[in-house]
CSV table of C-alpha atoms in Angstrom, one decimal:
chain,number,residue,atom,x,y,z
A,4,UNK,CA,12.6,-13.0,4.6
A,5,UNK,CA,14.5,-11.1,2.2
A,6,UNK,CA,16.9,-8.0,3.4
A,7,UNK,CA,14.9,-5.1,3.2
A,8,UNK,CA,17.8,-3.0,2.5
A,9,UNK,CA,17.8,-4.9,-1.2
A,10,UNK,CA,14.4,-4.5,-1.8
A,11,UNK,CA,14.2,-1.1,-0.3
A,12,UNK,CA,17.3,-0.1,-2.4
A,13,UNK,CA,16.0,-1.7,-5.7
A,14,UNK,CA,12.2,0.1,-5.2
A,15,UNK,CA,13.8,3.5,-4.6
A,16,UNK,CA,16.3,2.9,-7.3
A,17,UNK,CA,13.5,1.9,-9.6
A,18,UNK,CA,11.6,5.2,-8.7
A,19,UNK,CA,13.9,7.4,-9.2
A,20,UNK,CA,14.5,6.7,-12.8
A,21,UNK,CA,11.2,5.5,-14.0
A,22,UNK,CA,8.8,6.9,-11.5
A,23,UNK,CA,7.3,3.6,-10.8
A,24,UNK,CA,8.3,0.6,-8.2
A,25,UNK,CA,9.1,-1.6,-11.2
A,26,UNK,CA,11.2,0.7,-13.1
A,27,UNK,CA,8.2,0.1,-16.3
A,28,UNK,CA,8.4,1.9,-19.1
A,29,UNK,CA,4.8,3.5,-18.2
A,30,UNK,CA,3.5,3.5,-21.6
A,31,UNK,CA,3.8,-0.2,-21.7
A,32,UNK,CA,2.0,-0.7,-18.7
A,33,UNK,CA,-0.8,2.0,-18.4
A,34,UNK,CA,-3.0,0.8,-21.5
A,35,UNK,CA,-6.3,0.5,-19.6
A,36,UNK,CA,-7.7,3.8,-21.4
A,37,UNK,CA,-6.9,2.6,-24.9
A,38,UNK,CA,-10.1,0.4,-24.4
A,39,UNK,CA,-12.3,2.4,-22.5
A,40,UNK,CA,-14.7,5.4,-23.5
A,41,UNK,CA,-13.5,7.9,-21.1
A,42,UNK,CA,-13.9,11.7,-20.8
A,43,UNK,CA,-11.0,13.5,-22.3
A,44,UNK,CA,-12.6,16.9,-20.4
A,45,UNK,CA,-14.0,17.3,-17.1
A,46,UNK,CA,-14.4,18.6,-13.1
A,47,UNK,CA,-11.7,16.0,-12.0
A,48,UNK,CA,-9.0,13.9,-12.9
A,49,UNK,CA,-9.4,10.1,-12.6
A,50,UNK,CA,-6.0,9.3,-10.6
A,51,UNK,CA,-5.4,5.6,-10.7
A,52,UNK,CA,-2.1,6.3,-9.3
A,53,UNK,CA,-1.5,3.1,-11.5
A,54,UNK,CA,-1.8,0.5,-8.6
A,55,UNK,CA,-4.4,-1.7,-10.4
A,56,UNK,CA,-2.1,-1.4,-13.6
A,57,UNK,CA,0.9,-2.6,-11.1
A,58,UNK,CA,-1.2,-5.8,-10.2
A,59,UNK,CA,0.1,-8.6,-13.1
A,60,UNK,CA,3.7,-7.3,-12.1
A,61,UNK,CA,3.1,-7.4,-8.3
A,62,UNK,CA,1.4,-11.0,-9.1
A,63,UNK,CA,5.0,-11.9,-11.6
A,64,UNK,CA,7.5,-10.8,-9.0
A,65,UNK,CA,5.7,-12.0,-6.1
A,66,UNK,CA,5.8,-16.0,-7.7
A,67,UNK,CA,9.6,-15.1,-8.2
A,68,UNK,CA,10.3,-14.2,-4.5
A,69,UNK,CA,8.4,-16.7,-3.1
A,70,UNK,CA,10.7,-19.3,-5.0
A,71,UNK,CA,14.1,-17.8,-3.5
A,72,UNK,CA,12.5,-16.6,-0.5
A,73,UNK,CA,15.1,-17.9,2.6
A,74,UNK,CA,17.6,-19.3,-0.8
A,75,UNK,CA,21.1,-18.8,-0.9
A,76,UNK,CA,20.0,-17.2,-4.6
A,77,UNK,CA,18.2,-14.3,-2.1
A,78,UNK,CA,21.8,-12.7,-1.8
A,79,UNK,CA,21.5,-11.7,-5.2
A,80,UNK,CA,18.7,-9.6,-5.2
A,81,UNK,CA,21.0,-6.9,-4.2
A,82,UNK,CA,22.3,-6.7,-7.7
A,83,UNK,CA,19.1,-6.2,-9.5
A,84,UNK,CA,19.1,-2.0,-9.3
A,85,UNK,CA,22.3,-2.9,-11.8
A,86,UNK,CA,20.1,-4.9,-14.5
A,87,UNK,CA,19.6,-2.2,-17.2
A,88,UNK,CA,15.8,-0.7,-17.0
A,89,UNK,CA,15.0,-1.8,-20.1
A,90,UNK,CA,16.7,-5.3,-20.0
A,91,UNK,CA,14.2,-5.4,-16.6
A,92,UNK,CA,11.2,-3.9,-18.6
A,93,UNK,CA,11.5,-6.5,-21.1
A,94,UNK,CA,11.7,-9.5,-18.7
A,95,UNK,CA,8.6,-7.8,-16.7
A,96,UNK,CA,6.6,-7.3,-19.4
A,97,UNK,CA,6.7,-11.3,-20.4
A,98,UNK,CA,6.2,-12.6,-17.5
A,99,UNK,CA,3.1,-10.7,-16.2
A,100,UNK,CA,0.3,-12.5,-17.3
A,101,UNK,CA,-2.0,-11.3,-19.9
A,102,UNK,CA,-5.2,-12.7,-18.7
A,103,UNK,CA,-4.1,-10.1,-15.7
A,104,UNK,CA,-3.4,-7.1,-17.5
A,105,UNK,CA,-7.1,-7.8,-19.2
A,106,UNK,CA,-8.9,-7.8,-16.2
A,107,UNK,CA,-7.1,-4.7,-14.5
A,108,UNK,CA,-8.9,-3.3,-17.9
A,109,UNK,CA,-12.0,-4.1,-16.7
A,110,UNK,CA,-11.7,-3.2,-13.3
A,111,UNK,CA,-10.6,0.5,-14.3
A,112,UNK,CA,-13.3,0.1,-17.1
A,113,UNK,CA,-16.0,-0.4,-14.8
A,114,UNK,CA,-15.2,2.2,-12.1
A,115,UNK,CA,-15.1,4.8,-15.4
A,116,UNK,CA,-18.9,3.4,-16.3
A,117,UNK,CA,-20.0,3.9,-12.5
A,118,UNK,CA,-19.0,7.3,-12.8
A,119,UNK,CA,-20.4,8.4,-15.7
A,120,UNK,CA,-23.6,6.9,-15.0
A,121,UNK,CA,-23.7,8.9,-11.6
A,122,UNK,CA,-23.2,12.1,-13.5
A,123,UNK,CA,-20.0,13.1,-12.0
A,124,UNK,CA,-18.1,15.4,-14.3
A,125,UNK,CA,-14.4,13.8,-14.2
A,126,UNK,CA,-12.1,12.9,-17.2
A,127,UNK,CA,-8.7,10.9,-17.8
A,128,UNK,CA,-5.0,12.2,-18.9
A,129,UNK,CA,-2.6,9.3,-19.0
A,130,UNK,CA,0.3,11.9,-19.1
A,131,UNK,CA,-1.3,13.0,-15.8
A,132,UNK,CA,-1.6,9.9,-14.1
A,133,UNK,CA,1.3,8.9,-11.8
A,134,UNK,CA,2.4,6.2,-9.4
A,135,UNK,CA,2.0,8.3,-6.1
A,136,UNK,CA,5.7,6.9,-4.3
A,137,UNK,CA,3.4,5.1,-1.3
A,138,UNK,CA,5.6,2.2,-1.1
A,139,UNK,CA,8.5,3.8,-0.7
A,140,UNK,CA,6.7,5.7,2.3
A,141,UNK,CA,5.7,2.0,3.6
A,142,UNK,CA,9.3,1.2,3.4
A,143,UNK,CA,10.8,3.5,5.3
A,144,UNK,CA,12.4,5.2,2.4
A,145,UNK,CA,11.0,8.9,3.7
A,146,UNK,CA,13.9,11.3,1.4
A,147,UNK,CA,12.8,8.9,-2.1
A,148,UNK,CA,8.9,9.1,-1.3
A,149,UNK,CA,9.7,13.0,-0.5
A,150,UNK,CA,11.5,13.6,-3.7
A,151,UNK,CA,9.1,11.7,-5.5
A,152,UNK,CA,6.0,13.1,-4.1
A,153,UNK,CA,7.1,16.6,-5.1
A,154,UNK,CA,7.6,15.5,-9.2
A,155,UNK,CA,3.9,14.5,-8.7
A,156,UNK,CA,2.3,17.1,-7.0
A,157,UNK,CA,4.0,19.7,-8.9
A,158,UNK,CA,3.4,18.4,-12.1
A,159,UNK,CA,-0.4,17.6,-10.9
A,160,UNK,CA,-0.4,21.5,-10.3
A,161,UNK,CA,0.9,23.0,-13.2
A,162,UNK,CA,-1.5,21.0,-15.3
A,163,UNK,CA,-3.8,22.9,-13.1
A,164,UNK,CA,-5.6,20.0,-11.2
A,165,UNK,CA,-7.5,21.1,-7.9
A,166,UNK,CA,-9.8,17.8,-7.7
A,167,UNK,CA,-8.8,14.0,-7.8
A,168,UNK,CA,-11.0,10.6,-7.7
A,169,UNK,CA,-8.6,8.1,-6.5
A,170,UNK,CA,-9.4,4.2,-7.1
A,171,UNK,CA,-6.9,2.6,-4.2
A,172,UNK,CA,-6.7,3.3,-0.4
A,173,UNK,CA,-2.8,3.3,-0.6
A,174,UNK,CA,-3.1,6.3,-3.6
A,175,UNK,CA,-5.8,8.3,-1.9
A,176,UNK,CA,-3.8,8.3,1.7
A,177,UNK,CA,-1.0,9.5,-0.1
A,178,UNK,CA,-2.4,12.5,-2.5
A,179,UNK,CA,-4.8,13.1,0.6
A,180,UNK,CA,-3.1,12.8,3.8
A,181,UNK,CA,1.0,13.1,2.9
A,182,UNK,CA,1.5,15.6,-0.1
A,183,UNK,CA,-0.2,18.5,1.6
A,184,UNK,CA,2.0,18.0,4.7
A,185,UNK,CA,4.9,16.9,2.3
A,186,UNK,CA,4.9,19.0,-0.6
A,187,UNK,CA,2.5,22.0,0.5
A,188,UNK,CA,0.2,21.3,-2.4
A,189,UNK,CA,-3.2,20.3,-1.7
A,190,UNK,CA,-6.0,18.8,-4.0
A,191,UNK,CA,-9.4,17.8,-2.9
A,192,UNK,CA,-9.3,14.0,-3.0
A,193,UNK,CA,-12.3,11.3,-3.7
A,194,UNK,CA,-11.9,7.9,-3.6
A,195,UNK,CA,-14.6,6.3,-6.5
A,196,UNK,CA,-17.1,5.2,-4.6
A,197,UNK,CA,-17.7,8.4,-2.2
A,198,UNK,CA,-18.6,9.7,-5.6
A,199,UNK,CA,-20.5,7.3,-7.0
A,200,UNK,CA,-24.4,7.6,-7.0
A,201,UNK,CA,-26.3,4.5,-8.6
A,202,UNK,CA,-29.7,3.8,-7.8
A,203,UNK,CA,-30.6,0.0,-9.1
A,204,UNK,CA,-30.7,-3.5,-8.9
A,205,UNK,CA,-27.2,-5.5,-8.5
A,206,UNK,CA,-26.5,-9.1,-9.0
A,207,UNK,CA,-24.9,-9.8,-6.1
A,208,UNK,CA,-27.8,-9.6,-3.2
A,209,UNK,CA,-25.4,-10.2,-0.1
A,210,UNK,CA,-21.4,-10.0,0.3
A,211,UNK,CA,-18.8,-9.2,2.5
A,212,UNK,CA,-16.5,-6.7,2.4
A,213,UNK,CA,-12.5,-6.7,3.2
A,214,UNK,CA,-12.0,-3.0,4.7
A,215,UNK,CA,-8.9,-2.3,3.4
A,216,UNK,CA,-6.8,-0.5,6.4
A,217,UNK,CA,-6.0,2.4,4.7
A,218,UNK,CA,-10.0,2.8,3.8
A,219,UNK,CA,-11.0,1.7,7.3
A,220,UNK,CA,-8.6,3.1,9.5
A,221,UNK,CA,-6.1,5.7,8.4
A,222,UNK,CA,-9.3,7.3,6.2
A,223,UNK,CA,-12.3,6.3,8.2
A,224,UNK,CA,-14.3,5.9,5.0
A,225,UNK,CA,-15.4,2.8,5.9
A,226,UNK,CA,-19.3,3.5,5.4
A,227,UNK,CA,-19.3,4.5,1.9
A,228,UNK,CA,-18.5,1.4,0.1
A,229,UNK,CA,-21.4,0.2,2.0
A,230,UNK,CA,-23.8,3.0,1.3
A,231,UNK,CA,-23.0,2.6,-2.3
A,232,UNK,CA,-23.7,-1.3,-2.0
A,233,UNK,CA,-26.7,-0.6,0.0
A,234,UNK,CA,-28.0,1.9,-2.5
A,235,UNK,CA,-27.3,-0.9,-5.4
A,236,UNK,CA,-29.8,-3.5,-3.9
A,237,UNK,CA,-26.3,-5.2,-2.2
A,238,UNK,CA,-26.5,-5.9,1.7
A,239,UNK,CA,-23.4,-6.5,3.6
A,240,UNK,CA,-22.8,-9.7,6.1
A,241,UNK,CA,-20.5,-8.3,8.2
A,242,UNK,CA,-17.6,-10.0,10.0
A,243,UNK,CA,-16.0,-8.6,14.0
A,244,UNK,CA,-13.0,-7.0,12.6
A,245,UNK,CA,-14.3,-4.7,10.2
A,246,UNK,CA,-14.2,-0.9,9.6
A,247,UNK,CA,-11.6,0.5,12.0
A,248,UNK,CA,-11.0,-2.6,13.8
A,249,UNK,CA,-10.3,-4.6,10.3
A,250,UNK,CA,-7.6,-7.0,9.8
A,251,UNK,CA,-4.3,-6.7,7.2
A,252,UNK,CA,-4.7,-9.2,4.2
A,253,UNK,CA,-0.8,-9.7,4.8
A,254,UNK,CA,-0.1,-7.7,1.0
A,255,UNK,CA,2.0,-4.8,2.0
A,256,UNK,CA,4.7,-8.2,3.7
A,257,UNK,CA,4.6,-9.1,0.1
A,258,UNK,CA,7.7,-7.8,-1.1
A,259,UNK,CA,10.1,-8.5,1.8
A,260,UNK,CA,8.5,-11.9,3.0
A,261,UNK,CA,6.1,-13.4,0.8
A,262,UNK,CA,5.8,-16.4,3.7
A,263,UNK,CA,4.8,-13.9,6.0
A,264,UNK,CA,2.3,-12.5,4.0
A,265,UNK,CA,0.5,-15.8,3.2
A,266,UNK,CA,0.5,-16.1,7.5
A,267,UNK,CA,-1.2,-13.1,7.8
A,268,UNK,CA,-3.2,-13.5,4.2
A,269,UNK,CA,-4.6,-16.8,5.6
A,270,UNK,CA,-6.0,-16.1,8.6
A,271,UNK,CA,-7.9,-12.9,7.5
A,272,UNK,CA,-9.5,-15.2,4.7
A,273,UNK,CA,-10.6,-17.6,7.0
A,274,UNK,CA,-12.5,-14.7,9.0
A,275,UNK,CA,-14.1,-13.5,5.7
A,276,UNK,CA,-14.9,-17.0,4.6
A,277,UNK,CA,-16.6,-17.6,7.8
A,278,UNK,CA,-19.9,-15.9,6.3
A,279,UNK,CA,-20.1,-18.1,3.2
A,280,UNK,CA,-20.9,-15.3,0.8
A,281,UNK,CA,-18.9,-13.6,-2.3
A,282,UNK,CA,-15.9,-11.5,-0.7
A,283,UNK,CA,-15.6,-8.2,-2.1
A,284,UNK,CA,-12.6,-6.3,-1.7
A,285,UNK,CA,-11.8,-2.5,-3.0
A,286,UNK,CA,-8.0,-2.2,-3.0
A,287,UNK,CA,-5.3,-3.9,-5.7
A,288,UNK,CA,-3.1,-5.2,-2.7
A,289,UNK,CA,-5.7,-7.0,-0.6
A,290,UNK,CA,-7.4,-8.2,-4.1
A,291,UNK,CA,-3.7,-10.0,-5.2
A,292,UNK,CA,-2.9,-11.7,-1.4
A,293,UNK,CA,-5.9,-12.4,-1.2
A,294,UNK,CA,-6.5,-14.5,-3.9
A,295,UNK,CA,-3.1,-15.9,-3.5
A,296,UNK,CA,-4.5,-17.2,-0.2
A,297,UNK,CA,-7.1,-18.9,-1.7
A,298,UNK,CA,-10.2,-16.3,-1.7
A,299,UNK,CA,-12.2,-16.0,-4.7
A,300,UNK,CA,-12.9,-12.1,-4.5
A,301,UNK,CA,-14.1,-9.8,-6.4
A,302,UNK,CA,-13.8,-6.0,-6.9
A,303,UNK,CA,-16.6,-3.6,-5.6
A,304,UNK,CA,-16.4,-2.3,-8.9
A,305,UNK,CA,-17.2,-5.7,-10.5
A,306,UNK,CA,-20.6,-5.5,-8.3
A,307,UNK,CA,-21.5,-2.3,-8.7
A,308,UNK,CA,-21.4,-1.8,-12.4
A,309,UNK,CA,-24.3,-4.5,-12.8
A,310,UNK,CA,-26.7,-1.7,-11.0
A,311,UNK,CA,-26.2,0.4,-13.8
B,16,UNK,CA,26.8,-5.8,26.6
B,17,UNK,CA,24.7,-3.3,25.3
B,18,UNK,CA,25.0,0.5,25.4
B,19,UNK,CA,22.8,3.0,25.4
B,20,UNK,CA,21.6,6.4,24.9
B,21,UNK,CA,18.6,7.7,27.1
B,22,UNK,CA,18.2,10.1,24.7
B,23,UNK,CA,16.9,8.6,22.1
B,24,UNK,CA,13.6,8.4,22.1
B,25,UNK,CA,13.6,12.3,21.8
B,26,UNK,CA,16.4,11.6,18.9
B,27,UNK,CA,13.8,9.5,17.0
B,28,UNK,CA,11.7,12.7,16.8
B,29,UNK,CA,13.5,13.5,13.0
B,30,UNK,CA,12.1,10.3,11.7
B,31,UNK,CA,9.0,11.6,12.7
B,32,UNK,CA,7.7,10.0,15.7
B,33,UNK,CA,6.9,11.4,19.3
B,34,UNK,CA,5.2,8.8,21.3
B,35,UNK,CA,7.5,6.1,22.1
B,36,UNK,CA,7.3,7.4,26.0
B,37,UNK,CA,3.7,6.9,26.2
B,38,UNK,CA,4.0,3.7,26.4
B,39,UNK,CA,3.9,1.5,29.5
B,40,UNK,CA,4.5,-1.5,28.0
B,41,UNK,CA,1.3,-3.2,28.1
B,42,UNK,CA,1.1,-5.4,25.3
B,43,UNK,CA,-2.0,-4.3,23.8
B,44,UNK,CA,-0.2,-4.0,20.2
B,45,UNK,CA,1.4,-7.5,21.0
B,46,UNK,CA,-2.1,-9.0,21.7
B,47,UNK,CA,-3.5,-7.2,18.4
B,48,UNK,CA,-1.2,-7.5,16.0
B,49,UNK,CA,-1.5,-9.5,13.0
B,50,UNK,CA,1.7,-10.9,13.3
B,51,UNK,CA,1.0,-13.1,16.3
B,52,UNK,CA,5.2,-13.1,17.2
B,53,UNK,CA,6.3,-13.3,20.3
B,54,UNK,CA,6.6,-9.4,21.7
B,55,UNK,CA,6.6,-7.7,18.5
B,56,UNK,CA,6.0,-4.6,18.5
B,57,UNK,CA,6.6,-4.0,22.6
B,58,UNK,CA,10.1,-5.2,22.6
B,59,UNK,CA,11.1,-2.9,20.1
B,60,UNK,CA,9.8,0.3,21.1
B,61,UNK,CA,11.0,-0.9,24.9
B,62,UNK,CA,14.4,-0.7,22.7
B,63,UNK,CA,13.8,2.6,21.9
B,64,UNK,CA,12.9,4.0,25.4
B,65,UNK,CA,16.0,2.6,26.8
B,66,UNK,CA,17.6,4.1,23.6
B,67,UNK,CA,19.3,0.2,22.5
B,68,UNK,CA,19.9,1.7,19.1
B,69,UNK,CA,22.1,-1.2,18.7
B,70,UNK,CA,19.6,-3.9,19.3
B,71,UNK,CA,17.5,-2.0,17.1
B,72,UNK,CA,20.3,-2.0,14.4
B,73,UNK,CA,21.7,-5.1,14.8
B,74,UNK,CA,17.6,-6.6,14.4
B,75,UNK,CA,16.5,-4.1,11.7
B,76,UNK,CA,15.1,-6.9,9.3
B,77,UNK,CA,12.4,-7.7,11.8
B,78,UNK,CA,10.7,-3.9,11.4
B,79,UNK,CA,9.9,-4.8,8.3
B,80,UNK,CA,7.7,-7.7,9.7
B,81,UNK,CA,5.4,-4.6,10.7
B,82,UNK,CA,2.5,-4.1,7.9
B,83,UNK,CA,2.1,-0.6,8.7
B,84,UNK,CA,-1.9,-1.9,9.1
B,85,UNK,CA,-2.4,0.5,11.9
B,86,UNK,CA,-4.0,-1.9,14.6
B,87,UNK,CA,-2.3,-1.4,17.1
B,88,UNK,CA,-2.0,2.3,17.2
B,89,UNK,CA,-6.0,2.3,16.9
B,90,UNK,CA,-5.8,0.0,20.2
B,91,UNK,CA,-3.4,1.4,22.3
B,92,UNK,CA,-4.8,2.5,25.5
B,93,UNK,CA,-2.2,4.9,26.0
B,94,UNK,CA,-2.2,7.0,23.0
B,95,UNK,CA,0.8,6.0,21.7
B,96,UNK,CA,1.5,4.9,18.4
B,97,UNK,CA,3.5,1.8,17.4
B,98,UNK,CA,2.7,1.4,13.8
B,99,UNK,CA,4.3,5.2,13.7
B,100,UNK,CA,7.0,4.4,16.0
B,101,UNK,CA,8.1,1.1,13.7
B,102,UNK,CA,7.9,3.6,11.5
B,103,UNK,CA,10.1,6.1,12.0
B,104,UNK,CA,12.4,3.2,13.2
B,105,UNK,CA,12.1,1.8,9.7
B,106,UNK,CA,13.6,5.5,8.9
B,107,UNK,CA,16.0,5.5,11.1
B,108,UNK,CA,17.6,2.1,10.2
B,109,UNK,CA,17.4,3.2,6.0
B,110,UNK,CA,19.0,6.3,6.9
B,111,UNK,CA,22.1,4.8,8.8
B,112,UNK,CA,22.7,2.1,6.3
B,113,UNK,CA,22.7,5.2,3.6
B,114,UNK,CA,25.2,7.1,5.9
B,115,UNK,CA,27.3,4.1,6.2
């Protein structure tokens, strides 16, 4: 295990100057909408809260820490919040893997087809968009998420936003549940799928679904994922802990033990294996650990979009 | 020897959490936690009803074995919450290394 005080110190560090855990330049990372037809105008504003864009660096750093995880080198970490932002941007941006970055294109891509072939009136601003701080509220680090919760909401609210579709559970807790007891400023928040409304015929006749906990316990919105699989022609094999009883995929131990969250990332893929069909999952976090656990998942966008 | 401050629990309150009391040390969140290690979470929020804030100090790392997954504050059978308690505890310990 790593200290948490260097990670912790590192994140917060990172977040305060760049607005992101990384400390990215975010125009070199949020590119998803240069390939994708989406609305420029609408109701609301797709907030990715850039978590799926986050994924080839998560997957980069995570391979790092696992080498020097328990090293003497591990003492070093402390030192990182001292590596120049855009000597660390550089280095990030080369090792994150391309073939990654492509498919968190098509992940966001499809969710933005779903919607517009349900009708729902929403549109895209990547000025707008924001990392919404959760990790630094998972961490502990309660006066960085604070500070950084207020530069979103307020600048979410002079743009004049009142409604958000969120595409992660970690993003739609935060702009849903925390801001309006943080920051006093409230928006009405959607994840994707609530909103999504396709009527057809999916590949995929029978999966099962990860409930991420944020989805299935802290939200409760366990049921919609399903109704929209259900209404796509998809039925769901479920598993015992599921819903509000479902178990962690180990990801949010990722950055402070990435041994501990293979322990806990194994066993929850042995449950979901258990059934023998495709594993669906609808959150960036549980997608990456999973996968590092040896789960071949997809994203409940990746099945949906073939109803359309 | 270990000192401690019976107040505690009540000083805990600024990082948030309220519940630490509630708990009769059951093991329900030990049972259901993902973790599967040894007492975690019981022994430390036992820690903070005695008020051991230097056990808790002196053992911060392990807090951040917690997942914040929620489990065990959906099973406790005493309405307490130990995912929030670790929580706040998590607080507490980033706030006195800060202050340090």
């Amino acid at each position: 295990m790593f200290d948490p005080k260097d990670i912790i110190e590192n994140i917060a560090d990172n977040v305060r100057v760049t607005h992101n855990p990384f400390g990215l330049n975010k125009e070199g990372f949020n590119t998803w909408w240069k390939e994708v037809d989406v609305p420029a105008t609408g109701d609301a504003l797709l907030f990715t809260g850039l978590m799926y864009q986050l994924v080839p660096y998560i997957k980069a750093a995570t391979g790092y820490l696992e080498k020097y995880e328990d090293k003497p080198m591990a003492k070093y970490l402390k030192y990182g919040k001292f590596i120049p932002k855009t000597v660390a941007n550089m280095g990030l941006q080369k090792i994150a893997s391309q073939d990654e970055k492509l498919k968190t294109a098509t992940t966001l891509g499809n969710m933005v087809k779903i919607l517009k072939a349900s009708d729902v009136s929403f549109f895209y601003d990547h000025d707008l968009d924001e990392y919404s701080g959760v990790l630094l509220y998972d961490l502990g680090d309660q006066e960085g998420f604070e500070n950084h919760a207020r530069f979103v909401a307020k600048k979410l609210q002079s743009a004049g936003i009142k409604k958000l579709i969120t595409v992660d559970p970690h993003t739609t807790y935060a702009l849903k549940v925390l801001y309006p007891k943080i920051t006093g400023i409230s928006f009405e928040v959607q994840t994707w799928f609530e909103v999504a409304d396709l009527a057809g015929k999916a590949e995929h006749g029978e999966i099962t679904l990860h409930d991420p906990c944020f989805y299935g316990r802290y939200l409760e919105v366990s049921d919609a994922p399903r109704a929209a699989l259900n209404k796509a022609g998809v039925n769901c094999t479920e598993i015992n802990n599921n819903g509000s009883f479902t178990n962690c995929c180990g990801g949010p131990a990722e950055s402070v033990s990435p041994k501990l969250a293979d322990e806990v990332g194994l066993r929850r893929v042995a449950e979901l294996q258990a059934t023998g069909k495709p594993i669906v999952a609808l959150c960036p976090i549980c997608m990456v650990n999973l996968e590092k656990c040896g789960a071949d998942v997809v994203d409940l966008s990746s099945v949906l979009v073939d109803a359309i | 020897m270990t000192k401690i401050s019976p107040q505690f629990a009540e000083d805990l309150k600024q990082y948030g959490e309220d519940t630490a009391l509630e708990c009769f040390n059951c093991g329900t969140c030990v049972a259901i936690c993902p973790l599967i290690d040894g007492s975690f979470p019981r022994k430390l929020i036992r820690y903070v009803q005695i008020g051991a804030k230097d056990r808790i100090l002196l053992n911060r790392n392990e807090l951040w074995k917690c997942l914040h997954c929620g489990l065990c504050s959906e099973s406790c059978p005493r309405g307490a919450d130990p995912g929030g308690i670790l929580l706040s505890l998590k607080r507490y310990a980033v706030a006195s290394w800060r202050k340090s």
